[in-house]
Amino acid sequence: MLGVAFYLVLGQGAQESVTQQLLSQQQIIARAEKSNIITFFERLGDGVATLAQTTSVERGDALEDMDTFMEQRKDTGIIGGVILTDKNGIVRFNSNVLGTRDVGDSLADRNFFAWAKNEAKKGEYYISRPLVSRIGVTKDQTIIVVASPVYRKGVFTGVLGVSVKLQPLVERFFGLMKISDQTKVYLLDENGDVMYSNADEGEALSDQAFSDRIKNA
């Protein structure tokens, strides 16, 4: 009986040690992936701001440079397209992964356009909260827009915006976080609501419970 007791105590201690190691490993991976996704948006933001300051974009002859921008990034599967609006928010140019040219729609009600028109300085960029796309190849999909204002001779002439598709983004950067079948990965917005998780549909209630716990943390 004493031997069994020692065996159970040692076994429980070993199990706790393994669990702690897994949790520590998971935390390290989560921090690394957070850093990677921040770097991704910083580099993309710098690229968008640079493109917005090119001579072709400023003079309204931007399609060739926009196509080049997309050609360099389309293989990632994350970037949907790049658009250029006029000063009123109407899409004038559109370059995307399918090569379609959807133009004429108004984006004047989007937060990134209001920021670019009323607050932004030349060379700055803006990362939007997730929103549902209304145009182009990403229509009806959840995207994040990285935008930068366009000026010509000090006068605001429009906004350049690049769409980042949320689903491929999280699958690429958060896929490595799943180190066991029991690992669940969550992406939450600023309100603590779950925007993405790899949990099965039958676990939707646990997703809501997780969200509630984060909100109250």
PDB file of C-alpha atoms in Angstrom:
ATOM      1  CA  MET A   1       0.000   0.000   0.000  1.00  0.00           C
ATOM      2  CA  LEU A   2       2.850   2.386   0.838  1.00  0.00           C
ATOM      3  CA  GLY A   3       4.476   1.606  -2.520  1.00  0.00           C
ATOM      4  CA  VAL A   4       1.209   2.329  -4.353  1.00  0.00           C
ATOM      5  CA  ALA A   5       0.866   5.610  -2.467  1.00  0.00           C
ATOM      6  CA  PHE A   6       4.401   6.659  -3.441  1.00  0.00           C
ATOM      7  CA  TYR A   7       3.697   5.657  -7.059  1.00  0.00           C
ATOM      8  CA  LEU A   8       0.511   7.742  -7.198  1.00  0.00           C
ATOM      9  CA  VAL A   9       2.170  10.789  -5.612  1.00  0.00           C
ATOM     10  CA  LEU A  10       5.187  10.618  -7.920  1.00  0.00           C
ATOM     11  CA  GLY A  11       2.949  10.022 -10.943  1.00  0.00           C
ATOM     12  CA  GLN A  12       0.808  13.036 -10.115  1.00  0.00           C
ATOM     13  CA  GLY A  13       3.904  15.178  -9.616  1.00  0.00           C
ATOM     14  CA  ALA A  14       5.318  14.079 -12.968  1.00  0.00           C
ATOM     15  CA  GLN A  15       2.005  14.812 -14.690  1.00  0.00           C
ATOM     16  CA  GLU A  16       1.882  18.286 -13.155  1.00  0.00           C
ATOM     17  CA  SER A  17       5.468  18.889 -14.243  1.00  0.00           C
ATOM     18  CA  VAL A  18       4.708  17.884 -17.847  1.00  0.00           C
ATOM     19  CA  THR A  19       1.587  20.040 -17.860  1.00  0.00           C
ATOM     20  CA  GLN A  20       3.546  23.014 -16.571  1.00  0.00           C
ATOM     21  CA  GLN A  21       6.202  22.497 -19.247  1.00  0.00           C
ATOM     22  CA  LEU A  22       3.530  22.391 -21.960  1.00  0.00           C
ATOM     23  CA  LEU A  23       1.915  25.562 -20.646  1.00  0.00           C
ATOM     24  CA  SER A  24       5.277  27.308 -20.531  1.00  0.00           C
ATOM     25  CA  GLN A  25       6.034  26.192 -24.094  1.00  0.00           C
ATOM     26  CA  GLN A  26       2.613  27.357 -25.238  1.00  0.00           C
ATOM     27  CA  GLN A  27       3.162  30.770 -23.668  1.00  0.00           C
ATOM     28  CA  ILE A  28       6.531  31.166 -25.395  1.00  0.00           C
ATOM     29  CA  ILE A  29       5.009  30.242 -28.763  1.00  0.00           C
ATOM     30  CA  ALA A  30       2.084  32.622 -28.242  1.00  0.00           C
ATOM     31  CA  ARG A  31       4.438  35.506 -27.482  1.00  0.00           C
ATOM     32  CA  ALA A  32       6.559  34.676 -30.533  1.00  0.00           C
ATOM     33  CA  GLU A  33       3.535  34.572 -32.863  1.00  0.00           C
ATOM     34  CA  LYS A  34       2.269  37.853 -31.401  1.00  0.00           C
ATOM     35  CA  SER A  35       5.633  39.403 -32.199  1.00  0.00           C
ATOM     36  CA  ASN A  36       5.563  37.950 -35.730  1.00  0.00           C
ATOM     37  CA  ILE A  37       2.134  39.344 -36.535  1.00  0.00           C
ATOM     38  CA  ILE A  38       3.091  42.783 -35.175  1.00  0.00           C
ATOM     39  CA  THR A  39       6.180  42.742 -37.405  1.00  0.00           C
ATOM     40  CA  PHE A  40       4.031  41.725 -40.387  1.00  0.00           C
ATOM     41  CA  PHE A  41       1.737  44.742 -39.966  1.00  0.00           C
ATOM     42  CA  GLU A  42       4.638  47.102 -39.317  1.00  0.00           C
ATOM     43  CA  ARG A  43       6.368  46.062 -42.538  1.00  0.00           C
ATOM     44  CA  LEU A  44       3.144  46.150 -44.518  1.00  0.00           C
ATOM     45  CA  GLY A  45       2.323  49.578 -43.089  1.00  0.00           C
ATOM     46  CA  ASP A  46       5.733  50.896 -44.124  1.00  0.00           C
ATOM     47  CA  GLY A  47       5.198  49.472 -47.618  1.00  0.00           C
ATOM     48  CA  VAL A  48       1.754  51.050 -47.952  1.00  0.00           C
ATOM     49  CA  ALA A  49       3.031  54.431 -46.727  1.00  0.00           C
ATOM     50  CA  THR A  50       5.910  54.279 -49.205  1.00  0.00           C
ATOM     51  CA  LEU A  51       3.595  53.414 -52.092  1.00  0.00           C
ATOM     52  CA  ALA A  52       1.254  56.254 -51.119  1.00  0.00           C
ATOM     53  CA  GLN A  53       4.140  58.711 -51.526  1.00  0.00           C
ATOM     54  CA  THR A  54       5.281  57.589 -54.980  1.00  0.00           C
ATOM     55  CA  THR A  55       5.011  60.101 -57.792  1.00  0.00           C
ATOM     56  CA  SER A  56       2.600  57.920 -59.793  1.00  0.00           C
ATOM     57  CA  VAL A  57       0.151  57.615 -56.906  1.00  0.00           C
ATOM     58  CA  GLU A  58       0.324  61.316 -56.088  1.00  0.00           C
ATOM     59  CA  ARG A  59      -0.416  62.328 -59.668  1.00  0.00           C
ATOM     60  CA  GLY A  60      -3.219  59.765 -60.024  1.00  0.00           C
ATOM     61  CA  ASP A  61      -1.465  57.427 -62.476  1.00  0.00           C
ATOM     62  CA  ALA A  62      -0.987  54.614 -59.990  1.00  0.00           C
ATOM     63  CA  LEU A  63      -2.188  51.374 -61.533  1.00  0.00           C
ATOM     64  CA  GLU A  64       1.169  50.061 -62.748  1.00  0.00           C
ATOM     65  CA  ASP A  65       2.840  50.573 -59.363  1.00  0.00           C
ATOM     66  CA  MET A  66      -0.182  49.116 -57.592  1.00  0.00           C
ATOM     67  CA  ASP A  67      -0.016  46.019 -59.805  1.00  0.00           C
ATOM     68  CA  THR A  68       3.674  45.646 -58.973  1.00  0.00           C
ATOM     69  CA  PHE A  69       2.881  45.960 -55.261  1.00  0.00           C
ATOM     70  CA  MET A  70       0.313  43.163 -55.562  1.00  0.00           C
ATOM     71  CA  GLU A  71       2.539  40.974 -57.733  1.00  0.00           C
ATOM     72  CA  GLN A  72       5.148  40.979 -54.977  1.00  0.00           C
ATOM     73  CA  ARG A  73       2.643  39.885 -52.331  1.00  0.00           C
ATOM     74  CA  LYS A  74      -0.086  37.815 -53.975  1.00  0.00           C
ATOM     75  CA  ASP A  75       1.590  34.462 -53.308  1.00  0.00           C
ATOM     76  CA  THR A  76       1.190  34.888 -49.555  1.00  0.00           C
ATOM     77  CA  GLY A  77      -2.567  34.349 -49.840  1.00  0.00           C
ATOM     78  CA  ILE A  78      -3.072  36.991 -47.168  1.00  0.00           C
ATOM     79  CA  ILE A  79      -3.278  40.230 -49.181  1.00  0.00           C
ATOM     80  CA  GLY A  80      -6.542  40.653 -51.088  1.00  0.00           C
ATOM     81  CA  GLY A  81      -5.901  43.845 -53.003  1.00  0.00           C
ATOM     82  CA  VAL A  82      -4.903  47.494 -52.966  1.00  0.00           C
ATOM     83  CA  ILE A  83      -7.208  50.412 -53.749  1.00  0.00           C
ATOM     84  CA  LEU A  84      -6.787  54.133 -54.285  1.00  0.00           C
ATOM     85  CA  THR A  85      -9.643  56.549 -53.654  1.00  0.00           C
ATOM     86  CA  ASP A  86     -10.151  60.168 -54.574  1.00  0.00           C
ATOM     87  CA  LYS A  87     -10.558  62.917 -51.986  1.00  0.00           C
ATOM     88  CA  ASN A  88     -14.249  62.021 -51.568  1.00  0.00           C
ATOM     89  CA  GLY A  89     -13.625  58.351 -50.852  1.00  0.00           C
ATOM     90  CA  ILE A  90     -14.624  56.993 -54.280  1.00  0.00           C
ATOM     91  CA  VAL A  91     -12.468  54.069 -55.441  1.00  0.00           C
ATOM     92  CA  ARG A  92     -10.586  55.134 -58.585  1.00  0.00           C
ATOM     93  CA  PHE A  93      -8.043  52.301 -58.923  1.00  0.00           C
ATOM     94  CA  ASN A  94      -8.165  48.701 -57.776  1.00  0.00           C
ATOM     95  CA  SER A  95      -5.467  46.045 -58.116  1.00  0.00           C
ATOM     96  CA  ASN A  96      -6.101  42.608 -56.627  1.00  0.00           C
ATOM     97  CA  VAL A  97      -5.090  38.944 -56.772  1.00  0.00           C
ATOM     98  CA  LEU A  98      -7.591  38.181 -59.556  1.00  0.00           C
ATOM     99  CA  GLY A  99      -6.716  41.165 -61.712  1.00  0.00           C
ATOM    100  CA  THR A 100     -10.232  42.649 -61.602  1.00  0.00           C
ATOM    101  CA  ARG A 101     -10.737  46.419 -61.505  1.00  0.00           C
ATOM    102  CA  ASP A 102     -13.773  47.082 -59.303  1.00  0.00           C
ATOM    103  CA  VAL A 103     -14.053  50.856 -58.999  1.00  0.00           C
ATOM    104  CA  GLY A 104     -16.686  53.492 -58.319  1.00  0.00           C
ATOM    105  CA  ASP A 105     -17.747  52.408 -54.834  1.00  0.00           C
ATOM    106  CA  SER A 106     -17.600  54.857 -51.954  1.00  0.00           C
ATOM    107  CA  LEU A 107     -15.505  54.140 -48.855  1.00  0.00           C
ATOM    108  CA  ALA A 108     -16.076  57.562 -47.350  1.00  0.00           C
ATOM    109  CA  ASP A 109     -17.884  56.056 -44.341  1.00  0.00           C
ATOM    110  CA  ARG A 110     -14.966  53.835 -43.349  1.00  0.00           C
ATOM    111  CA  ASN A 111     -12.923  54.849 -40.314  1.00  0.00           C
ATOM    112  CA  PHE A 112      -9.628  54.576 -42.168  1.00  0.00           C
ATOM    113  CA  PHE A 113     -10.802  57.120 -44.755  1.00  0.00           C
ATOM    114  CA  ALA A 114     -11.978  59.554 -42.084  1.00  0.00           C
ATOM    115  CA  TRP A 115      -8.601  59.176 -40.366  1.00  0.00           C
ATOM    116  CA  ALA A 116      -6.686  59.761 -43.608  1.00  0.00           C
ATOM    117  CA  LYS A 117      -8.744  62.818 -44.527  1.00  0.00           C
ATOM    118  CA  ASN A 118      -8.969  64.529 -41.152  1.00  0.00           C
ATOM    119  CA  GLU A 119      -6.053  63.416 -38.997  1.00  0.00           C
ATOM    120  CA  ALA A 120      -3.236  61.744 -40.907  1.00  0.00           C
ATOM    121  CA  LYS A 121       0.041  63.222 -42.014  1.00  0.00           C
ATOM    122  CA  LYS A 122       2.007  62.225 -45.090  1.00  0.00           C
ATOM    123  CA  GLY A 123       3.947  59.014 -44.476  1.00  0.00           C
ATOM    124  CA  GLU A 124       1.721  57.720 -41.672  1.00  0.00           C
ATOM    125  CA  TYR A 125      -0.327  54.530 -41.856  1.00  0.00           C
ATOM    126  CA  TYR A 126      -3.451  53.233 -40.143  1.00  0.00           C
ATOM    127  CA  ILE A 127      -4.417  49.660 -39.233  1.00  0.00           C
ATOM    128  CA  SER A 128      -8.188  49.260 -39.055  1.00  0.00           C
ATOM    129  CA  ARG A 129     -10.168  47.003 -36.786  1.00  0.00           C
ATOM    130  CA  PRO A 130     -11.622  43.942 -38.610  1.00  0.00           C
ATOM    131  CA  LEU A 131     -14.459  44.858 -40.961  1.00  0.00           C
ATOM    132  CA  VAL A 132     -16.519  43.232 -43.710  1.00  0.00           C
ATOM    133  CA  SER A 133     -15.298  44.109 -47.197  1.00  0.00           C
ATOM    134  CA  ARG A 134     -17.775  45.606 -49.660  1.00  0.00           C
ATOM    135  CA  ILE A 135     -15.706  45.530 -52.848  1.00  0.00           C
ATOM    136  CA  GLY A 136     -13.339  43.461 -54.952  1.00  0.00           C
ATOM    137  CA  VAL A 137     -12.232  39.882 -54.457  1.00  0.00           C
ATOM    138  CA  THR A 138     -12.631  40.154 -50.672  1.00  0.00           C
ATOM    139  CA  LYS A 139     -16.291  41.233 -50.833  1.00  0.00           C
ATOM    140  CA  ASP A 140     -18.269  39.892 -47.830  1.00  0.00           C
ATOM    141  CA  GLN A 141     -15.066  38.608 -46.209  1.00  0.00           C
ATOM    142  CA  THR A 142     -13.638  39.874 -42.919  1.00  0.00           C
ATOM    143  CA  ILE A 143     -10.560  41.971 -43.599  1.00  0.00           C
ATOM    144  CA  ILE A 144      -8.170  44.390 -41.933  1.00  0.00           C
ATOM    145  CA  VAL A 145      -7.266  47.496 -43.922  1.00  0.00           C
ATOM    146  CA  VAL A 146      -3.831  49.085 -43.790  1.00  0.00           C
ATOM    147  CA  ALA A 147      -4.195  52.619 -45.169  1.00  0.00           C
ATOM    148  CA  SER A 148      -2.102  55.721 -45.778  1.00  0.00           C
ATOM    149  CA  PRO A 149      -3.119  59.209 -46.978  1.00  0.00           C
ATOM    150  CA  VAL A 150      -2.165  60.529 -50.393  1.00  0.00           C
ATOM    151  CA  TYR A 151      -1.147  64.174 -50.790  1.00  0.00           C
ATOM    152  CA  ARG A 152      -0.181  66.200 -53.822  1.00  0.00           C
ATOM    153  CA  LYS A 153       1.583  69.491 -53.205  1.00  0.00           C
ATOM    154  CA  GLY A 154       0.312  69.453 -49.633  1.00  0.00           C
ATOM    155  CA  VAL A 155      -3.340  68.851 -50.591  1.00  0.00           C
ATOM    156  CA  PHE A 156      -5.185  65.671 -49.597  1.00  0.00           C
ATOM    157  CA  THR A 157      -6.202  63.758 -52.735  1.00  0.00           C
ATOM    158  CA  GLY A 158      -7.253  60.363 -51.424  1.00  0.00           C
ATOM    159  CA  VAL A 159      -6.284  57.267 -49.489  1.00  0.00           C
ATOM    160  CA  LEU A 160      -4.356  54.152 -50.434  1.00  0.00           C
ATOM    161  CA  GLY A 161      -5.601  51.021 -48.715  1.00  0.00           C
ATOM    162  CA  VAL A 162      -4.505  47.378 -48.678  1.00  0.00           C
ATOM    163  CA  SER A 163      -6.871  44.602 -47.567  1.00  0.00           C
ATOM    164  CA  VAL A 164      -5.537  41.806 -45.347  1.00  0.00           C
ATOM    165  CA  LYS A 165      -7.773  38.729 -45.247  1.00  0.00           C
ATOM    166  CA  LEU A 166      -8.368  37.743 -41.630  1.00  0.00           C
ATOM    167  CA  GLN A 167      -8.875  33.986 -42.041  1.00  0.00           C
ATOM    168  CA  PRO A 168      -5.629  33.235 -43.943  1.00  0.00           C
ATOM    169  CA  LEU A 169      -3.794  35.657 -41.663  1.00  0.00           C
ATOM    170  CA  VAL A 170      -4.657  33.858 -38.440  1.00  0.00           C
ATOM    171  CA  GLU A 171      -4.213  30.420 -39.980  1.00  0.00           C
ATOM    172  CA  ARG A 172      -0.687  31.326 -41.060  1.00  0.00           C
ATOM    173  CA  PHE A 173       0.489  33.029 -37.888  1.00  0.00           C
ATOM    174  CA  PHE A 174      -1.467  31.116 -35.257  1.00  0.00           C
ATOM    175  CA  GLY A 175      -1.325  27.624 -36.767  1.00  0.00           C
ATOM    176  CA  LEU A 176       2.008  26.874 -35.090  1.00  0.00           C
ATOM    177  CA  MET A 177       0.467  27.593 -31.696  1.00  0.00           C
ATOM    178  CA  LYS A 178      -1.421  24.294 -31.769  1.00  0.00           C
ATOM    179  CA  ILE A 179       1.070  21.978 -30.051  1.00  0.00           C
ATOM    180  CA  SER A 180      -1.502  19.322 -29.086  1.00  0.00           C
ATOM    181  CA  ASP A 181      -5.043  18.228 -29.972  1.00  0.00           C
ATOM    182  CA  GLN A 182      -6.257  19.991 -26.840  1.00  0.00           C
ATOM    183  CA  THR A 183      -4.806  23.382 -27.825  1.00  0.00           C
ATOM    184  CA  LYS A 184      -7.389  26.016 -28.762  1.00  0.00           C
ATOM    185  CA  VAL A 185      -6.359  29.260 -30.423  1.00  0.00           C
ATOM    186  CA  TYR A 186      -8.475  32.395 -30.047  1.00  0.00           C
ATOM    187  CA  LEU A 187      -8.344  35.828 -31.636  1.00  0.00           C
ATOM    188  CA  LEU A 188     -10.360  38.466 -29.801  1.00  0.00           C
ATOM    189  CA  ASP A 189     -11.224  42.051 -30.660  1.00  0.00           C
ATOM    190  CA  GLU A 190     -10.799  45.005 -28.319  1.00  0.00           C
ATOM    191  CA  ASN A 191     -14.139  44.187 -26.679  1.00  0.00           C
ATOM    192  CA  GLY A 192     -13.103  40.628 -25.858  1.00  0.00           C
ATOM    193  CA  ASP A 193     -15.411  39.075 -28.474  1.00  0.00           C
ATOM    194  CA  VAL A 194     -14.082  36.016 -30.294  1.00  0.00           C
ATOM    195  CA  MET A 195     -13.333  36.762 -33.963  1.00  0.00           C
ATOM    196  CA  TYR A 196     -11.584  33.477 -34.687  1.00  0.00           C
ATOM    197  CA  SER A 197     -10.998  30.164 -32.979  1.00  0.00           C
ATOM    198  CA  ASN A 198      -9.996  26.698 -34.106  1.00  0.00           C
ATOM    199  CA  ALA A 199     -12.604  25.080 -31.854  1.00  0.00           C
ATOM    200  CA  ASP A 200     -15.281  22.839 -33.349  1.00  0.00           C
ATOM    201  CA  GLU A 201     -18.759  24.232 -33.961  1.00  0.00           C
ATOM    202  CA  GLY A 202     -20.096  22.199 -31.072  1.00  0.00           C
ATOM    203  CA  GLU A 203     -17.827  24.143 -28.728  1.00  0.00           C
ATOM    204  CA  ALA A 204     -19.361  27.546 -29.498  1.00  0.00           C
ATOM    205  CA  LEU A 205     -20.633  27.867 -25.929  1.00  0.00           C
ATOM    206  CA  SER A 206     -17.132  27.347 -24.580  1.00  0.00           C
ATOM    207  CA  ASP A 207     -15.944  30.103 -26.935  1.00  0.00           C
ATOM    208  CA  GLN A 208     -18.476  32.487 -25.388  1.00  0.00           C
ATOM    209  CA  ALA A 209     -17.468  31.391 -21.899  1.00  0.00           C
ATOM    210  CA  PHE A 210     -13.825  32.039 -22.784  1.00  0.00           C
ATOM    211  CA  SER A 211     -14.740  35.477 -24.112  1.00  0.00           C
ATOM    212  CA  ASP A 212     -16.646  36.290 -20.921  1.00  0.00           C
ATOM    213  CA  ARG A 213     -13.646  35.258 -18.832  1.00  0.00           C
ATOM    214  CA  ILE A 214     -11.335  37.542 -20.835  1.00  0.00           C
ATOM    215  CA  LYS A 215     -13.725  40.490 -20.480  1.00  0.00           C
ATOM    216  CA  ASN A 216     -13.855  40.021 -16.723  1.00  0.00           C
ATOM    217  CA  ALA A 217     -10.120  39.379 -16.287  1.00  0.00           C
TER     218      ALA A 217
END
